[in-house]
Coordinates of C-alpha atoms and ligand atoms in Angstrom, one line a residue:
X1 CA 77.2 57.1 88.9
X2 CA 79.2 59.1 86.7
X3 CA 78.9 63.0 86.6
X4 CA 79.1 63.2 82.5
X5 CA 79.2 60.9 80.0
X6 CA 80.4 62.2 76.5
X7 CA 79.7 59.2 74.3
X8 CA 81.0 58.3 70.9
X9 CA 83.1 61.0 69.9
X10 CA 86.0 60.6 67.7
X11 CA 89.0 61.0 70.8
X12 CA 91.7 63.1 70.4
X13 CA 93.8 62.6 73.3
X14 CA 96.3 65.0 72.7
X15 CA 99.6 62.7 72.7
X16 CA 99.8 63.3 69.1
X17 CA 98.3 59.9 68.2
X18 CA 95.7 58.8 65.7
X19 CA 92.4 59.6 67.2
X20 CA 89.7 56.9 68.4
X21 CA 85.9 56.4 68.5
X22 CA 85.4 56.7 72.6
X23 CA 83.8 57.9 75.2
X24 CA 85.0 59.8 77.9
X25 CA 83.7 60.0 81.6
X26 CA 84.1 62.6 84.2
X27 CA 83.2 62.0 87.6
X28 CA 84.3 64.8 91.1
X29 CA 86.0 66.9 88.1
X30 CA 88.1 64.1 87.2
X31 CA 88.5 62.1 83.6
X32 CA 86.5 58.7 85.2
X33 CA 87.3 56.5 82.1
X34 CA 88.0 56.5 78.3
X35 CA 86.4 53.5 76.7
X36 CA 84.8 52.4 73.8
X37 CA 81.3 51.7 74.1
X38 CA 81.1 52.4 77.7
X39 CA 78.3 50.7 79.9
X40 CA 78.6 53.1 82.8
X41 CA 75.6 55.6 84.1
X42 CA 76.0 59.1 84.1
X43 CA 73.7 61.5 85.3
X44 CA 73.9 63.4 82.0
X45 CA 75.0 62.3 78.7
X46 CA 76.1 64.1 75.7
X47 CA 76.5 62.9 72.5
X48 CA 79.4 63.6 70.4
X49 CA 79.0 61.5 66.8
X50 CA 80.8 63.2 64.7
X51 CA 82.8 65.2 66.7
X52 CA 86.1 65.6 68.2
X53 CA 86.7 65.0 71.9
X54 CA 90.1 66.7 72.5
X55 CA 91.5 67.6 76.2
X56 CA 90.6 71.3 76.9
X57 CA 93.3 73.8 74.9
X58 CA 95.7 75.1 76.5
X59 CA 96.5 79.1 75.9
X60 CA 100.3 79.3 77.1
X61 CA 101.1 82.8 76.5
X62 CA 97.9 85.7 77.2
X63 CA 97.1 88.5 78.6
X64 CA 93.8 87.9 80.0
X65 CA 94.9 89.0 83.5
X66 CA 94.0 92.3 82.6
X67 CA 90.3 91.2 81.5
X68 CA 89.2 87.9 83.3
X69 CA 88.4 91.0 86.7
X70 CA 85.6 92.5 84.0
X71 CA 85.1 89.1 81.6
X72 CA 85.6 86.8 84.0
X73 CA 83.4 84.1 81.9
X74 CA 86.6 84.4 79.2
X75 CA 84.2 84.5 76.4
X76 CA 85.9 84.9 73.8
X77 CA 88.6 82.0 75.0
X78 CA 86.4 79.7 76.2
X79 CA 84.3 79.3 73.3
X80 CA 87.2 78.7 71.3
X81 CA 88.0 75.5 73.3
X82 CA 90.5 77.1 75.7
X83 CA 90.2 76.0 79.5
X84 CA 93.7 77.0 80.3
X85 CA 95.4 80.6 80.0
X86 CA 98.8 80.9 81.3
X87 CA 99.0 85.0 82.0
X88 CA 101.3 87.4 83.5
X89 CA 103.7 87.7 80.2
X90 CA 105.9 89.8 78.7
X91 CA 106.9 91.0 82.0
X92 CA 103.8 92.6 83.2
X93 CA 102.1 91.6 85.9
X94 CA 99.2 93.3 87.9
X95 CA 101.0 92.7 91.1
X96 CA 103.1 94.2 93.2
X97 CA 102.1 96.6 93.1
X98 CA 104.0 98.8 96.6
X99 CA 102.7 101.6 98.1
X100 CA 103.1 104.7 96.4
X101 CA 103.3 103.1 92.8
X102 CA 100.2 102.7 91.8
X103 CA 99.7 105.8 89.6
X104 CA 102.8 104.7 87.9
X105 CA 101.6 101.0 87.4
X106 CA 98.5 102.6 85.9
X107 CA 100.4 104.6 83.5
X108 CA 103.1 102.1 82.6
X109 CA 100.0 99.5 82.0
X110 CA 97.0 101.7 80.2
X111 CA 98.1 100.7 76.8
X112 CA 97.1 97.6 77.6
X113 CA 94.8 97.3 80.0
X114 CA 93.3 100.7 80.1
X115 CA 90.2 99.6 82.0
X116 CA 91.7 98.1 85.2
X117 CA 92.1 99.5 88.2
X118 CA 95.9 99.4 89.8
X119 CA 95.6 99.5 93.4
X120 CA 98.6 98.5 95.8
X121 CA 99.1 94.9 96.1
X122 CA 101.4 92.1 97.1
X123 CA 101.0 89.1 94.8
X124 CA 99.9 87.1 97.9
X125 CA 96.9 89.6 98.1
X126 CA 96.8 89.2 94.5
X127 CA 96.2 85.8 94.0
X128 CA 93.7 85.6 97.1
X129 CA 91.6 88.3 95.1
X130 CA 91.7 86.8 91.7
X131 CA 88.0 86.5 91.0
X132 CA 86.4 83.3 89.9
X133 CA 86.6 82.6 86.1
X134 CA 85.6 80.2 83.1
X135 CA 89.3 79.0 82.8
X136 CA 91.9 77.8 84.7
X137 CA 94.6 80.3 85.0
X138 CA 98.5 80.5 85.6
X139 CA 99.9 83.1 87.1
X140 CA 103.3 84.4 86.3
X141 CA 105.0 87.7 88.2
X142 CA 106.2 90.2 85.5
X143 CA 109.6 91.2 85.7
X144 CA 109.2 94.5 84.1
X145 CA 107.1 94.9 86.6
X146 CA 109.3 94.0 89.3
X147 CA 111.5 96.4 88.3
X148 CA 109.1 99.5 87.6
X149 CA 108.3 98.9 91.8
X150 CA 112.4 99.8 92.4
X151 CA 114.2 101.7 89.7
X152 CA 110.8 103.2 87.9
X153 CA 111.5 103.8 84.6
X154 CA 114.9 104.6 84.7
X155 CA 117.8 103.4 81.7
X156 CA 120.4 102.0 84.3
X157 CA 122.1 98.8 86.2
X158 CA 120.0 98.4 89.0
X159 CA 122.0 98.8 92.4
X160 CA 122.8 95.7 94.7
X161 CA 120.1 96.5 97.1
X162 CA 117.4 96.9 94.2
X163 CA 118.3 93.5 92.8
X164 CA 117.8 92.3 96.1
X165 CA 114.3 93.8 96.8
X166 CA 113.4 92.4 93.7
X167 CA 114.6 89.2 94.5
X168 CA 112.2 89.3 97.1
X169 CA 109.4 90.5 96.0
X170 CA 109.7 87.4 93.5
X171 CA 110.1 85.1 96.2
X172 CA 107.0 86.1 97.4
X173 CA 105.3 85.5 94.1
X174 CA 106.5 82.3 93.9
X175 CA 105.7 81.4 97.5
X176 CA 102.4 82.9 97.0
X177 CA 101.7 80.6 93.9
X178 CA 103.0 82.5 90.5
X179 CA 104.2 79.7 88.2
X180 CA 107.4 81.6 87.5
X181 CA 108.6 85.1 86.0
X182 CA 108.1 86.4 83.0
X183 CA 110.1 89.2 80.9
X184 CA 109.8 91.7 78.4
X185 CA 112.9 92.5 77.5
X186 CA 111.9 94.3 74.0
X187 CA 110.6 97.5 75.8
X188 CA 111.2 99.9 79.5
X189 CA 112.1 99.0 82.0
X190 CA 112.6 95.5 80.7
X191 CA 115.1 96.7 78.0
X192 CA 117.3 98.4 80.6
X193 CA 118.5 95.1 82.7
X194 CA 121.3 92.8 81.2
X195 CA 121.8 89.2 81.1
X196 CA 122.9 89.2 84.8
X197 CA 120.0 90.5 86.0
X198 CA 118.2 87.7 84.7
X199 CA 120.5 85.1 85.6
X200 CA 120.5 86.4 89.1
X201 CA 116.2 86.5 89.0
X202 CA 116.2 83.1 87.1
X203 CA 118.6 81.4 90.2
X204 CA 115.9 82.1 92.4
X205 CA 113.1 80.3 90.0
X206 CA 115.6 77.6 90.2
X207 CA 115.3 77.2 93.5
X208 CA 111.4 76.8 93.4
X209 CA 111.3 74.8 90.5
X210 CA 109.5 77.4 88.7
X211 CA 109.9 78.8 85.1
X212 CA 111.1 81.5 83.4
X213 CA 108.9 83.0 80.0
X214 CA 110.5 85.6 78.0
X215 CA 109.1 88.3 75.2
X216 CA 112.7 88.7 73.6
X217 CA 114.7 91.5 73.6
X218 CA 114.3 91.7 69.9
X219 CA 111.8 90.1 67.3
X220 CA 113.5 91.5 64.2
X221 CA 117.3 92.8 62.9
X222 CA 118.2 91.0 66.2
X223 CA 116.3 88.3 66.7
X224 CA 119.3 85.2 66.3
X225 CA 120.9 87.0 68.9
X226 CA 118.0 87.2 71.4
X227 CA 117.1 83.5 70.8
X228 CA 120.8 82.9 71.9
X229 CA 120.2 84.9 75.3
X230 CA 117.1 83.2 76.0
X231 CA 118.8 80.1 75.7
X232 CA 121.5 80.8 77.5
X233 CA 119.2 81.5 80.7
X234 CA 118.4 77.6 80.3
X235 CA 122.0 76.8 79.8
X236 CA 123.5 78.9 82.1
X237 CA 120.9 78.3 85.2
X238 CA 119.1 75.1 84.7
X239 CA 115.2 76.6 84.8
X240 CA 113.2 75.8 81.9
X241 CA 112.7 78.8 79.7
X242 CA 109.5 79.6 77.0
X243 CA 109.8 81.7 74.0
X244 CA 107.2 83.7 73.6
X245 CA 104.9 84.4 70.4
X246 CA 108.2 83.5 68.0
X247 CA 108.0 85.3 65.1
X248 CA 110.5 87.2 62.0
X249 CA 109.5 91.0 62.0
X250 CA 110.7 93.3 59.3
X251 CA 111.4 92.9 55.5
X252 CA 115.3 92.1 56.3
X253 CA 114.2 89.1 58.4
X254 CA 111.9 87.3 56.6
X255 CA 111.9 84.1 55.4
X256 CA 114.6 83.0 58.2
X257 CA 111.8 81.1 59.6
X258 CA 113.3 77.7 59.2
X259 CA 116.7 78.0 60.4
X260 CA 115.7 80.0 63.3
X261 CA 113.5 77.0 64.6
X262 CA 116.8 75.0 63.7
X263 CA 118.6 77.1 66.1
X264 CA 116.6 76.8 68.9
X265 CA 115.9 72.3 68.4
X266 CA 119.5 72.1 67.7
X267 CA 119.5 73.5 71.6
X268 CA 116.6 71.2 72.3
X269 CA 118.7 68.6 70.7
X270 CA 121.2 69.2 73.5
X271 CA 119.3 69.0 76.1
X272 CA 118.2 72.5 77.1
X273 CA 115.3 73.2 78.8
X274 CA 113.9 75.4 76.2
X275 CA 110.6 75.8 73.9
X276 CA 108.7 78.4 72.0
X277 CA 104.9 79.5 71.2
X278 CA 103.3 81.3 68.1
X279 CA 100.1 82.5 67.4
X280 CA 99.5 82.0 63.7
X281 CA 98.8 85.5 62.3
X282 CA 101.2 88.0 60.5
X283 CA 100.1 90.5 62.2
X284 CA 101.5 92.2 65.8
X285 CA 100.0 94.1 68.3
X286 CA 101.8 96.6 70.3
X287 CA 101.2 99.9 72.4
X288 CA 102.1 102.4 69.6
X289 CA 104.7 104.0 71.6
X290 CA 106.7 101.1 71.3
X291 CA 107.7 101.3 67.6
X292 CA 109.2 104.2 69.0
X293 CA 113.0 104.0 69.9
X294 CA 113.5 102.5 73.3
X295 CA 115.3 106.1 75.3
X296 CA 111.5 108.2 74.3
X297 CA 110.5 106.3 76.9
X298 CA 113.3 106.7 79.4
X299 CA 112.3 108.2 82.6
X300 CA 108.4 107.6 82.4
X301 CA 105.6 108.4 80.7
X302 CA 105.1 112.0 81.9
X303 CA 109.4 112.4 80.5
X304 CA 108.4 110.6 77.1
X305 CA 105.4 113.4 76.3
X306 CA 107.2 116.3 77.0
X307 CA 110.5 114.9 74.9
X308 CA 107.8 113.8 72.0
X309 CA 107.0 117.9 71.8
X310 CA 110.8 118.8 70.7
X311 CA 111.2 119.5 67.6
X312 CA 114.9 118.3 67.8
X313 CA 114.0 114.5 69.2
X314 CA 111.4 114.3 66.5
X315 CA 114.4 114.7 64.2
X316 CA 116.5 112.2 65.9
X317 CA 113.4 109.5 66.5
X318 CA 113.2 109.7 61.8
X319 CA 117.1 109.3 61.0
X320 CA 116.6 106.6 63.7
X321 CA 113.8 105.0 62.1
X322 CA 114.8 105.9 58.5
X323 CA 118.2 103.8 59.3
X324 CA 117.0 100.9 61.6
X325 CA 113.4 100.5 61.0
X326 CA 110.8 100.4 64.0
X327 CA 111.8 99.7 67.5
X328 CA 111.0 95.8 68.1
X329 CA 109.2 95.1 64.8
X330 CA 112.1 96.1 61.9
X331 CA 111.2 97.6 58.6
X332 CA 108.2 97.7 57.4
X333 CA 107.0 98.7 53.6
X334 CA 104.5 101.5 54.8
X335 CA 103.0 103.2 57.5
X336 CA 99.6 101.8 56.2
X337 CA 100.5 98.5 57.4
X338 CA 100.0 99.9 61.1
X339 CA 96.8 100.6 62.2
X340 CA 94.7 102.0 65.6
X341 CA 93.2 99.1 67.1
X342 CA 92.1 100.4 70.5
X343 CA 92.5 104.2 71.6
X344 CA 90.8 105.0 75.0
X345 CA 91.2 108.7 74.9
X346 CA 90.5 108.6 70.7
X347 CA 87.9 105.8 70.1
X348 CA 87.1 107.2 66.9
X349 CA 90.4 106.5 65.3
X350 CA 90.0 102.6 66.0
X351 CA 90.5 101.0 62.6
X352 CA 92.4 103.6 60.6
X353 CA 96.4 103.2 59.3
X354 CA 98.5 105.6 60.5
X355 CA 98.8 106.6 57.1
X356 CA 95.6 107.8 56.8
X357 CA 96.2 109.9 60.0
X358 CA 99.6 111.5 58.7
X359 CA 97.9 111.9 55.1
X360 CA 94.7 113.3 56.6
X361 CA 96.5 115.8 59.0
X362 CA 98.6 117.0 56.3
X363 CA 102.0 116.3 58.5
X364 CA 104.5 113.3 58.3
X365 CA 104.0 109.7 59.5
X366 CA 106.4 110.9 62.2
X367 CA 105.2 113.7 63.5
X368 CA 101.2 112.3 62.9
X369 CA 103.0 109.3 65.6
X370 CA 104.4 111.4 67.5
X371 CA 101.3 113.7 68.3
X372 CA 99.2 110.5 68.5
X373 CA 101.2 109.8 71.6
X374 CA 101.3 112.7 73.3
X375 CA 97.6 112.9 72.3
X376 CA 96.1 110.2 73.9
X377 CA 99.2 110.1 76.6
X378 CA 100.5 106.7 75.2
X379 CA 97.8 104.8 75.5
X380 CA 97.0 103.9 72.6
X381 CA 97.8 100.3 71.1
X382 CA 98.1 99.4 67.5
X383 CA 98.5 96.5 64.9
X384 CA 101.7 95.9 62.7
X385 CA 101.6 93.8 60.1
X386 CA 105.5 92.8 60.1
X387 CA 105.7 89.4 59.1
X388 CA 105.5 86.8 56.3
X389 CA 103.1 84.3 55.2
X390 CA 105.5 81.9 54.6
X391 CA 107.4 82.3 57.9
X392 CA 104.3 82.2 60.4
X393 CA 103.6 79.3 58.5
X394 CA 106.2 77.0 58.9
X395 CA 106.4 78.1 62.5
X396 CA 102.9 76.9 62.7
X397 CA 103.3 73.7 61.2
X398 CA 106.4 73.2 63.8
X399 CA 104.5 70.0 66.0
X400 CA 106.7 71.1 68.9
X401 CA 105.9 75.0 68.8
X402 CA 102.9 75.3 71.3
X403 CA 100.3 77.8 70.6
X404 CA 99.9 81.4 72.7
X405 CA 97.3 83.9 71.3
X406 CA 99.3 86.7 73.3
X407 CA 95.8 88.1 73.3
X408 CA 93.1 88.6 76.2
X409 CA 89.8 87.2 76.9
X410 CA 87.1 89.5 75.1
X411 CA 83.3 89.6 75.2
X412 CA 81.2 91.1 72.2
X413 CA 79.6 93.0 75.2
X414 CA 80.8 95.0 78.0
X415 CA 84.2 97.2 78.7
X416 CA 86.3 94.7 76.7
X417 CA 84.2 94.6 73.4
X418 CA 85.6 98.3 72.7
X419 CA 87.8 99.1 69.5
X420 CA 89.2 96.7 67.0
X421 CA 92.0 94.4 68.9
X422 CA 93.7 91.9 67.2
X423 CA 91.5 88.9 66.0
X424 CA 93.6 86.2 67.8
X425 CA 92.1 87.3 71.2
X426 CA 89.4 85.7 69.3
X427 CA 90.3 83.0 66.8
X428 CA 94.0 81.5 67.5
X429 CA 92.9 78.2 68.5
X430 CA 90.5 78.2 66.0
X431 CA 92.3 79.7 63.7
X432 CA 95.1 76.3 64.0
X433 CA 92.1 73.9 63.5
X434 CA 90.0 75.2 61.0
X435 CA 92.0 77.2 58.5
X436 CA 95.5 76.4 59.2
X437 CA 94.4 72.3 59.2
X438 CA 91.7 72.1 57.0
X439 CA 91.8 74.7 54.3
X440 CA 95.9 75.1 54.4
X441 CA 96.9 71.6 55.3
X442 CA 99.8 72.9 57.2
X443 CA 99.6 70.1 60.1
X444 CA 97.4 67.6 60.8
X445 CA 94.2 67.8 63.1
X446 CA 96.3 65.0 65.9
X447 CA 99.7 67.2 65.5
X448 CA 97.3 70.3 66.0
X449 CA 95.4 69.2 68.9
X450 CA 98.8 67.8 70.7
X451 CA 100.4 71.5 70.2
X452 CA 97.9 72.7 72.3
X453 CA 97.2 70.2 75.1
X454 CA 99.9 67.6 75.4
X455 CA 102.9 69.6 74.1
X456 CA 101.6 72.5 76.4
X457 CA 101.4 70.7 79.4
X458 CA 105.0 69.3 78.4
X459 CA 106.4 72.7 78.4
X460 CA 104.7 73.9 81.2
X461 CA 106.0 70.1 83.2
X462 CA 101.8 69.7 84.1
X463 CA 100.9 66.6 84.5
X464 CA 97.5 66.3 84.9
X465 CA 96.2 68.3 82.2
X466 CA 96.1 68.3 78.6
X467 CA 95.4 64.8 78.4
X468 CA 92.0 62.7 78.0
X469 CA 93.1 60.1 80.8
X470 CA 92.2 58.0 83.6
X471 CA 92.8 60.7 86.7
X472 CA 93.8 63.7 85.0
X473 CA 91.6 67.1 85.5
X474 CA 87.9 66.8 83.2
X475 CA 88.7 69.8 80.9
X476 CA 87.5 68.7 77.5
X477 CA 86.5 70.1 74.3
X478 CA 84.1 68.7 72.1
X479 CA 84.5 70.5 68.6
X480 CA 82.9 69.7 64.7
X481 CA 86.3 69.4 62.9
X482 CA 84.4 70.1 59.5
X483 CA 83.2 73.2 60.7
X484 CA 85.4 74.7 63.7
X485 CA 86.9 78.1 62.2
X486 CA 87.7 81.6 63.6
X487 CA 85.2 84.4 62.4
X488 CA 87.5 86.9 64.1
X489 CA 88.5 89.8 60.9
X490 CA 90.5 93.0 61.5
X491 CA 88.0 94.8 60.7
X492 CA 85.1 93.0 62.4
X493 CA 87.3 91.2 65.5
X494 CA 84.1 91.0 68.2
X495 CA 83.4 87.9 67.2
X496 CA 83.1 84.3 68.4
X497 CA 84.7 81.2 67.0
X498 CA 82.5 78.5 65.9
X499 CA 82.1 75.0 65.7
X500 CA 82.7 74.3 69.0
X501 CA 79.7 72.4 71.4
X502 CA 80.9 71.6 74.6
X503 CA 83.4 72.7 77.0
X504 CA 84.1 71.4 80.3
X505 CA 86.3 72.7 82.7
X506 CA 87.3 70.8 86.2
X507 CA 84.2 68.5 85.2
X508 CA 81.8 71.7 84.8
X509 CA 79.7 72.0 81.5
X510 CA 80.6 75.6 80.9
X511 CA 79.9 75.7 76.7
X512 CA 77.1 73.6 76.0
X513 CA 75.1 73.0 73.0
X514 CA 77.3 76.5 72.0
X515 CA 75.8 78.4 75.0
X516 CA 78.1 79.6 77.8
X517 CA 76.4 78.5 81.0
X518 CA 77.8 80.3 83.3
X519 CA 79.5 78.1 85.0
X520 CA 82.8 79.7 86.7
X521 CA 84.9 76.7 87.7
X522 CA 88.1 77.6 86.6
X523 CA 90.7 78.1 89.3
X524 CA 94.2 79.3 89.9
X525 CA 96.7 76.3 88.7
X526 CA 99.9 76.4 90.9
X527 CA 103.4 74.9 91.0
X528 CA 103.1 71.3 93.0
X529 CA 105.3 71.6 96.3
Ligands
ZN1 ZN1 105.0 89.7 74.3

């Protein structure tokens, strides 16, 4: 007797295909059969007329490692469909964390996870203690992390022996079960290494098998070029490398949409191991000491407050922006187009432009950013909106672009329902299939499904999930195509997706009839031997 029986849903299977009436057993976790019509008993059986049954979405590029310890039921995911967050990007990681460092780990990560705690950690330890969640989850080890544990934040070449302690400490990641390394090459310490760094760090992921994820070392004036160096990691050292969150930021870039996803199939074309996600919003979301230029953080937080007092650097951070626009996100038409979105030491400020600050204080948007830092001791993160319509759009539509929320799992309630973050954290997935789908018609509902399951698994080289078939894991979505939608807003972001029913993960019934039951049967997804 089967453990579920989800009967004559309209099957999506996540190959890209044309979709089929079906139904779909799970039995010990496992996808037991797909068949039309199917005679076999199951202890529970859910109907699914008019309703898609898709393999559980996969979330390639978050950051819910620093919420699944205080949301572990990955609400706001979980509702949307996902049952699979890859996390650990950008190059930050929660672990290692070596002894002594923890204070600084704290620091370098309270922008973005101001409510976890750092404690010291190998990732072995890491792993063991990652709590029981709602999703499945890969791990990656963060690079910028990595390298905060041996040269801090300092702007140099690291020496022989620091390369090789880092070497090490991400040997023991991968030993220990991370699916690869991630970078972050847009901001400290990430900024600071050069391509031979990475080739040197990606050798070692080579000899595992494991992968390599990058946030680019620039996502606007720059951005040709740091597609170029990301592919060259594939080309130069055979390990399979992911874009992350592709995007065109600032006025000079936009538009170039379409012959940057030219650039990186033509490398596809050629056989490098190389592909990209987006989330499908034009908006960013970024600590605000980031749009910064990348020496105000040289040295460490404690260095980058008392340099932001100087009257002097103040000077030199507004020629530098007045020339080049903002560090990692370009040119922008107006400081009203970046706004608070979570502010731990400020709360009250969550929502307003940083406009409205500067206007409202009576001082310049440079000096209002400037005290806003020191302030609240860079913690604060914003949103940019930096892109174009058109661009995110034809990236979306892109069937071999996978899709990455680069946002965490929320709950309306608790620690994490604080502030205004970014909707995606919310909506991305449902954001793809309802609006993007339906109302825009940029892809269609088998090409949007496949980015998200089959395509995903592709890039990540998983076999057994993202697919309704025979054998493979029993993580399934069952959603109401005519009504599945994001209600996520920027001014109103704690809130759930809807129109999706069921969700099962590793065969568990974790949405049902809407409801989130509980159920915490996600588990950590490693590298296979
Ligand atoms: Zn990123």
């Amino acid at each position: 007797m089967d453990d579920l029986l989800i009967r004559s849903g309209h099957v999506i299977d996540g190959s890209g295909g044309p979709g089929r009436e079906a139904d779909v057993a799970v039995l010990d976790g496992r996808i037991a059969a797909v068949e039309p019509r199917s005679a076999r008993p199951a202890r529970r059986v859910i109907d699914a007329r008019g309703q898609v049954v898709a393999p559980g979405f996969i979330d390639i590029h978050t950051h819910s490692d620093f919420t699944l310890p205080l949301n572990p039921r990955a609400e706001s995911k979980i509702r949307q469909g996902v049952t699979l967050e890859v996390v650990g990007n950008c190059g930050f990681s929660v672990a290692p964390v070596l002894p002594g460092r923890a204070q600084l780990q704290r620091e370098y990560l309270a922008s973005s996870a101001p409510w976890l705690e750092f404690r010291e950690s190998t990732f072995a330890d890491y792993v063991t203690a990652f709590p029981a969640t709602s999703v499945n989850v890969i791990l990656q080890v963060g690079h910028n992390t990595l390298r905060l544990m041996t040269a801090g934040l300092d702007n140099r070449p690291v020496t022989a022996g620091e390369l090789g302690a880092m070497e090490r400490m991400l040997e023991e990641a991968l030993a220990a079960g991370a699916w690869g390394l991630s970078s972050g090459l847009f901001t400290a310490p990430g900024n600071f290494a050069d391509a031979a760094e990475i080739h040197t760090l990606a050798r070692v992921l080579r000899k595992y098998g494991a992968a390599y994820s990058t946030h680019m070392r620039d996502e606007s004036d720059q951005v040709f070029e740091a597609v170029r160096e990301a592919i060259t990691v594939a080309e130069a050292t055979g390990v399979h490398v992911q874009i992350a969150h592709l995007k065109l930021s600032g006025v000079n870039n936009w538009g170039g949409a379409a012959k940057l996803l030219a650039e990186i199939e033509a490398a596809r074309q050629r056989g490098v191991p190389v592909d990209c996600d987006a989330y499908p919003y034009d908006t960013a979301t970024n600590p605000l000491r980031n749009l910064l230029p990348r020496w105000v953080m040289e040295g460490g937080i404690p260095a980058m407050l008392e340099r932001l007092r100087v009257r002097d650097v103040r000077t030199r951070i507004r020629d530098e922006i007045a020339r080049s626009g903002l560090t990692n996100f370009g040119r922008i038409p107006s400081w009203d187009l970046v706004r608070v979105a979570i502010s731990p030491q400020m709360p009250e400020n969550a929502g307003r432009t940083l406009g409205d600050i500067a206007r409202s204080r009576g001082v310049d948007p440079i000096d209002a950013v400037a005290d806003y830092v020191v302030d609240d001791r860079g913690e604060t993160r914003i949103l940019i909106t930096s892109m174009t319509d058109a661009d995110v759009h034809e990236i979306t539509r892109a069937p071999w672009v996978t899709v990455g929320s680069d946002g965490n799992a929320l709950a309306v309630t608790g620690v994490t329902g604080q502030g205004k973050p970014h909707p995606r954290y919310y909506g991305t997935h449902a954001h793809v299939l309802g609006p993007c789908v339906r109302d825009l018609r940029l892809l269609t509902l088998e090409t949007a499904v496949a980015k998200m399951t089959g395509v995903a698994a592709r890039a990540l080289g998983l076999r057994d999930r993202g697919v309704l078939r025979v054998g493979a894991w029993a993580d399934v979505v069952v959603f109401d195509p005519a009504r599945i939608a994001d209600r996520s807003t920027y001014e109103e972001p704690h809130r759930y997706a809807a129109g999706v029913s069921t969700v099962v993960v590793n065969g568990q019934v974790t949405i049902d009839d809407g409801d989130h039951t509980g159920a915490l049967a996600g588990r950590v997804v490693r590298r296979a031997a």
